[in-house]
Amino acid sequence: MLSFDPNQQTERGNYKLLVGSVIPRPIAFVTSMSADGIVNAAPFSYFNIVSSDPPLLSVSVQSRAGTPKDTARNAMATKEFVIHVVDETNVGEVNKTAASLPPEQSEIDLTELTLINSEIVKVPSVEQTKVRFECRLEQAVELGGTRLLIGRVVRFHIDESIYDNGRINPEILQPVSRLAGTNYAKLGEIFSMKRPD
């Protein structure tokens, strides 16, 4: 087995080993809003559940050239953001929002996506998603140049087509996950195993 010292590698070297190994990764499509009312939208694959009681989600936002990205800066300033689950029907449009734009320009303008009002937070949501989590910032943890945003879910929005008696139907949701490079993955085969007693 090959052995690598992360301190002897470049950031890109470590990045390639991480994103090529920790797969598949769910994608958070995050909307946030600047103090001037500009809506920022961006996808992040460093995303997961922290807790269900209380309902907490995490999104890790790396800096660009030592400067916090708009998502982290906006979330820390307004204490609000919305996380959307990326699926097969919207991944193409979401990908367009990965473009590097100045803070005064909204990535939504590059897409066919539609902003709608959220119920609890001021940050708008994106209509073309089957799952949306309106979040208030619980904590922002600075880890070097990265901001780990912990969001408390204050409202769940679940499309009726994927909801069945309190559960989500993954085959209808059709989530898309991130691999490495330009690669993505669909859900694939589902199998079940009983946990030991």
mmCIF file of C-alpha atoms in Angstrom:
data_model
loop_
_atom_site.group_PDB
_atom_site.id
_atom_site.type_symbol
_atom_site.label_atom_id
_atom_site.label_comp_id
_atom_site.label_asym_id
_atom_site.label_seq_id
_atom_site.Cartn_x
_atom_site.Cartn_y
_atom_site.Cartn_z
ATOM 1 C CA MET A 1 0.000 0.000 0.000
ATOM 2 C CA LEU A 2 1.250 3.501 -0.837
ATOM 3 C CA SER A 3 1.830 5.920 2.055
ATOM 4 C CA PHE A 4 1.677 9.731 1.757
ATOM 5 C CA ASP A 5 2.647 12.411 4.276
ATOM 6 C CA PRO A 6 0.110 15.257 3.858
ATOM 7 C CA ASN A 7 2.754 17.732 5.067
ATOM 8 C CA GLN A 8 5.017 16.732 2.154
ATOM 9 C CA GLN A 9 2.286 17.192 -0.469
ATOM 10 C CA THR A 10 0.758 20.274 -2.028
ATOM 11 C CA GLU A 11 -2.802 21.290 -1.158
ATOM 12 C CA ARG A 12 -3.842 19.998 -4.603
ATOM 13 C CA GLY A 13 -2.171 16.666 -3.915
ATOM 14 C CA ASN A 14 -4.089 16.247 -0.665
ATOM 15 C CA TYR A 15 -7.282 17.465 -2.347
ATOM 16 C CA LYS A 16 -7.054 14.824 -5.082
ATOM 17 C CA LEU A 17 -6.575 11.992 -2.583
ATOM 18 C CA LEU A 18 -9.490 13.206 -0.439
ATOM 19 C CA VAL A 19 -12.080 13.891 -3.138
ATOM 20 C CA GLY A 20 -11.151 10.755 -5.039
ATOM 21 C CA SER A 21 -11.539 8.570 -1.957
ATOM 22 C CA VAL A 22 -14.393 10.092 0.049
ATOM 23 C CA ILE A 23 -17.089 9.305 -2.487
ATOM 24 C CA PRO A 24 -19.890 9.681 -3.266
ATOM 25 C CA ARG A 25 -20.474 13.045 -1.563
ATOM 26 C CA PRO A 26 -23.924 14.662 -1.348
ATOM 27 C CA ILE A 27 -24.146 18.129 -2.868
ATOM 28 C CA ALA A 28 -25.555 21.115 -0.982
ATOM 29 C CA PHE A 29 -26.804 23.883 -3.257
ATOM 30 C CA VAL A 30 -26.697 26.907 -0.955
ATOM 31 C CA THR A 31 -28.365 30.270 -1.353
ATOM 32 C CA SER A 32 -27.285 33.150 0.856
ATOM 33 C CA MET A 33 -27.849 36.886 0.743
ATOM 34 C CA SER A 34 -25.497 39.823 1.194
ATOM 35 C CA ALA A 35 -26.331 42.823 3.333
ATOM 36 C CA ASP A 36 -27.084 44.623 0.041
ATOM 37 C CA GLY A 37 -29.699 42.012 -0.904
ATOM 38 C CA ILE A 38 -27.624 40.207 -3.569
ATOM 39 C CA VAL A 39 -28.480 36.503 -3.666
ATOM 40 C CA ASN A 40 -25.452 34.220 -3.907
ATOM 41 C CA ALA A 41 -25.888 30.606 -5.019
ATOM 42 C CA ALA A 42 -23.215 27.914 -5.042
ATOM 43 C CA PRO A 43 -22.823 24.112 -4.818
ATOM 44 C CA PHE A 44 -20.704 22.458 -2.113
ATOM 45 C CA SER A 45 -19.843 18.777 -1.774
ATOM 46 C CA TYR A 46 -18.319 19.062 1.708
ATOM 47 C CA PHE A 47 -21.814 18.674 3.191
ATOM 48 C CA ASN A 48 -23.579 16.391 5.655
ATOM 49 C CA ILE A 49 -25.918 15.906 8.631
ATOM 50 C CA VAL A 50 -24.580 16.865 12.051
ATOM 51 C CA SER A 51 -27.576 16.014 14.231
ATOM 52 C CA SER A 52 -31.317 15.314 14.080
ATOM 53 C CA ASP A 53 -32.030 16.644 17.579
ATOM 54 C CA PRO A 54 -31.700 19.528 17.011
ATOM 55 C CA PRO A 55 -31.727 19.251 13.189
ATOM 56 C CA LEU A 56 -28.282 20.504 12.146
ATOM 57 C CA LEU A 57 -26.496 20.413 8.794
ATOM 58 C CA SER A 58 -22.879 21.255 7.987
ATOM 59 C CA VAL A 59 -21.399 22.879 4.901
ATOM 60 C CA SER A 60 -17.654 23.417 4.632
ATOM 61 C CA VAL A 61 -16.734 26.477 2.571
ATOM 62 C CA GLN A 62 -13.090 26.834 1.617
ATOM 63 C CA SER A 63 -11.570 30.258 1.009
ATOM 64 C CA ARG A 64 -10.406 31.508 -2.360
ATOM 65 C CA ALA A 65 -6.905 33.019 -2.264
ATOM 66 C CA GLY A 66 -7.254 33.574 1.495
ATOM 67 C CA THR A 67 -10.588 35.404 1.165
ATOM 68 C CA PRO A 68 -13.852 33.866 2.434
ATOM 69 C CA LYS A 69 -16.245 32.953 -0.384
ATOM 70 C CA ASP A 70 -19.529 34.849 -0.656
ATOM 71 C CA THR A 71 -21.531 31.988 0.888
ATOM 72 C CA ALA A 72 -19.484 31.971 4.101
ATOM 73 C CA ARG A 73 -19.274 35.751 4.311
ATOM 74 C CA ASN A 74 -23.031 36.174 3.758
ATOM 75 C CA ALA A 75 -24.026 33.396 6.165
ATOM 76 C CA MET A 76 -21.810 34.803 8.916
ATOM 77 C CA ALA A 77 -23.164 38.340 8.347
ATOM 78 C CA THR A 78 -26.902 37.562 8.082
ATOM 79 C CA LYS A 79 -26.939 34.293 10.111
ATOM 80 C CA GLU A 80 -29.187 32.674 7.485
ATOM 81 C CA PHE A 81 -28.947 30.464 4.382
ATOM 82 C CA VAL A 82 -30.936 27.828 2.503
ATOM 83 C CA ILE A 83 -29.608 24.383 1.549
ATOM 84 C CA HIS A 84 -31.146 22.579 -1.427
ATOM 85 C CA VAL A 85 -30.559 18.936 -2.380
ATOM 86 C CA VAL A 86 -29.170 18.554 -5.911
ATOM 87 C CA ASP A 87 -30.915 15.984 -8.102
ATOM 88 C CA GLU A 88 -30.888 14.760 -11.689
ATOM 89 C CA THR A 89 -33.421 17.379 -12.799
ATOM 90 C CA ASN A 90 -31.458 20.425 -11.606
ATOM 91 C CA VAL A 91 -27.769 19.430 -11.566
ATOM 92 C CA GLY A 92 -27.064 21.060 -14.940
ATOM 93 C CA GLU A 93 -28.397 24.434 -13.823
ATOM 94 C CA VAL A 94 -26.770 24.140 -10.386
ATOM 95 C CA ASN A 95 -23.409 23.483 -12.071
ATOM 96 C CA LYS A 96 -23.644 26.891 -13.777
ATOM 97 C CA THR A 97 -23.592 28.567 -10.344
ATOM 98 C CA ALA A 98 -20.077 27.251 -9.683
ATOM 99 C CA ALA A 99 -18.806 30.146 -11.834
ATOM 100 C CA SER A 100 -16.553 32.662 -10.074
ATOM 101 C CA LEU A 101 -18.446 35.950 -9.988
ATOM 102 C CA PRO A 102 -17.890 39.174 -8.045
ATOM 103 C CA PRO A 103 -20.024 39.572 -4.869
ATOM 104 C CA GLU A 104 -22.302 42.145 -6.515
ATOM 105 C CA GLN A 105 -23.439 39.672 -9.197
ATOM 106 C CA SER A 106 -25.849 36.795 -8.550
ATOM 107 C CA GLU A 107 -25.027 33.349 -9.941
ATOM 108 C CA ILE A 108 -28.775 32.748 -10.334
ATOM 109 C CA ASP A 109 -28.668 35.161 -13.294
ATOM 110 C CA LEU A 110 -26.556 32.583 -15.176
ATOM 111 C CA THR A 111 -29.278 29.933 -14.881
ATOM 112 C CA GLU A 112 -32.912 29.115 -15.647
ATOM 113 C CA LEU A 113 -33.527 28.650 -11.898
ATOM 114 C CA THR A 114 -36.304 30.599 -10.168
ATOM 115 C CA LEU A 115 -36.016 32.245 -6.761
ATOM 116 C CA ILE A 116 -39.019 32.087 -4.427
ATOM 117 C CA ASN A 117 -39.613 33.492 -0.958
ATOM 118 C CA SER A 118 -38.678 31.304 1.982
ATOM 119 C CA GLU A 119 -41.124 30.941 4.885
ATOM 120 C CA ILE A 120 -38.879 31.675 7.866
ATOM 121 C CA VAL A 121 -35.573 33.123 6.661
ATOM 122 C CA LYS A 122 -35.109 36.177 4.429
ATOM 123 C CA VAL A 123 -32.806 34.321 2.031
ATOM 124 C CA PRO A 124 -34.753 33.172 -1.057
ATOM 125 C CA SER A 125 -35.058 29.514 -2.015
ATOM 126 C CA VAL A 126 -34.814 27.886 -5.437
ATOM 127 C CA GLU A 127 -38.092 26.561 -6.793
ATOM 128 C CA GLN A 128 -36.668 23.751 -8.952
ATOM 129 C CA THR A 129 -35.622 21.553 -6.027
ATOM 130 C CA LYS A 130 -37.413 18.694 -4.291
ATOM 131 C CA VAL A 131 -35.804 19.278 -0.876
ATOM 132 C CA ARG A 132 -35.004 22.610 0.776
ATOM 133 C CA PHE A 133 -33.776 23.344 4.290
ATOM 134 C CA GLU A 134 -34.173 26.874 5.583
ATOM 135 C CA CYS A 135 -31.310 27.351 8.054
ATOM 136 C CA ARG A 136 -30.173 29.758 10.709
ATOM 137 C CA LEU A 137 -26.471 29.811 11.430
ATOM 138 C CA GLU A 138 -25.840 27.874 14.621
ATOM 139 C CA GLN A 139 -22.059 28.218 14.499
ATOM 140 C CA ALA A 140 -19.272 29.094 12.078
ATOM 141 C CA VAL A 141 -16.046 27.316 12.889
ATOM 142 C CA GLU A 142 -12.863 28.691 11.345
ATOM 143 C CA LEU A 143 -10.469 25.893 10.389
ATOM 144 C CA GLY A 144 -7.477 27.505 8.744
ATOM 145 C CA GLY A 145 -8.872 29.135 5.613
ATOM 146 C CA THR A 146 -12.068 27.073 5.737
ATOM 147 C CA ARG A 147 -15.374 28.073 7.359
ATOM 148 C CA LEU A 148 -17.433 25.149 8.640
ATOM 149 C CA LEU A 149 -21.001 26.440 8.698
ATOM 150 C CA ILE A 150 -23.371 24.621 11.045
ATOM 151 C CA GLY A 151 -26.966 25.434 10.162
ATOM 152 C CA ARG A 152 -30.017 24.723 12.301
ATOM 153 C CA VAL A 153 -32.947 23.710 10.108
ATOM 154 C CA VAL A 154 -35.889 25.986 10.922
ATOM 155 C CA ARG A 155 -38.124 24.748 8.085
ATOM 156 C CA PHE A 156 -38.151 21.625 5.907
ATOM 157 C CA HIS A 157 -39.634 21.811 2.394
ATOM 158 C CA ILE A 158 -40.240 18.383 0.844
ATOM 159 C CA ASP A 159 -41.888 17.844 -2.550
ATOM 160 C CA GLU A 160 -45.055 15.735 -2.293
ATOM 161 C CA SER A 161 -43.773 13.351 -4.992
ATOM 162 C CA ILE A 162 -40.926 12.077 -2.796
ATOM 163 C CA TYR A 163 -42.747 12.103 0.573
ATOM 164 C CA ASP A 164 -44.343 8.915 1.908
ATOM 165 C CA ASN A 165 -45.604 8.770 5.487
ATOM 166 C CA GLY A 166 -42.644 10.637 6.976
ATOM 167 C CA ARG A 167 -40.016 9.059 4.735
ATOM 168 C CA ILE A 168 -38.234 10.215 1.574
ATOM 169 C CA ASN A 169 -38.333 8.008 -1.529
ATOM 170 C CA PRO A 170 -34.744 8.127 -2.835
ATOM 171 C CA GLU A 171 -35.626 6.670 -6.247
ATOM 172 C CA ILE A 172 -38.004 9.546 -6.957
ATOM 173 C CA LEU A 173 -35.700 12.147 -5.393
ATOM 174 C CA GLN A 174 -32.912 11.025 -7.788
ATOM 175 C CA PRO A 175 -30.089 12.702 -5.822
ATOM 176 C CA VAL A 176 -26.804 13.412 -7.560
ATOM 177 C CA SER A 177 -23.471 13.027 -5.777
ATOM 178 C CA ARG A 178 -20.022 14.433 -6.410
ATOM 179 C CA LEU A 179 -17.007 12.311 -7.256
ATOM 180 C CA ALA A 180 -13.621 13.720 -8.332
ATOM 181 C CA GLY A 181 -12.714 15.974 -11.258
ATOM 182 C CA THR A 182 -15.745 16.581 -13.477
ATOM 183 C CA ASN A 183 -17.445 13.337 -12.422
ATOM 184 C CA TYR A 184 -20.813 12.935 -10.726
ATOM 185 C CA ALA A 185 -22.854 9.863 -9.808
ATOM 186 C CA LYS A 186 -26.509 8.916 -9.744
ATOM 187 C CA LEU A 187 -28.031 6.903 -6.933
ATOM 188 C CA GLY A 188 -27.299 3.451 -8.378
ATOM 189 C CA GLU A 189 -28.451 0.127 -6.959
ATOM 190 C CA ILE A 190 -30.020 0.131 -3.491
ATOM 191 C CA PHE A 191 -29.516 -2.839 -1.181
ATOM 192 C CA SER A 192 -30.531 -3.526 2.417
ATOM 193 C CA MET A 193 -28.795 -5.150 5.388
ATOM 194 C CA LYS A 194 -30.137 -5.673 8.891
ATOM 195 C CA ARG A 195 -28.058 -4.179 11.678
ATOM 196 C CA PRO A 196 -27.005 -6.563 14.448
ATOM 197 C CA ASP A 197 -29.155 -6.615 17.603
#
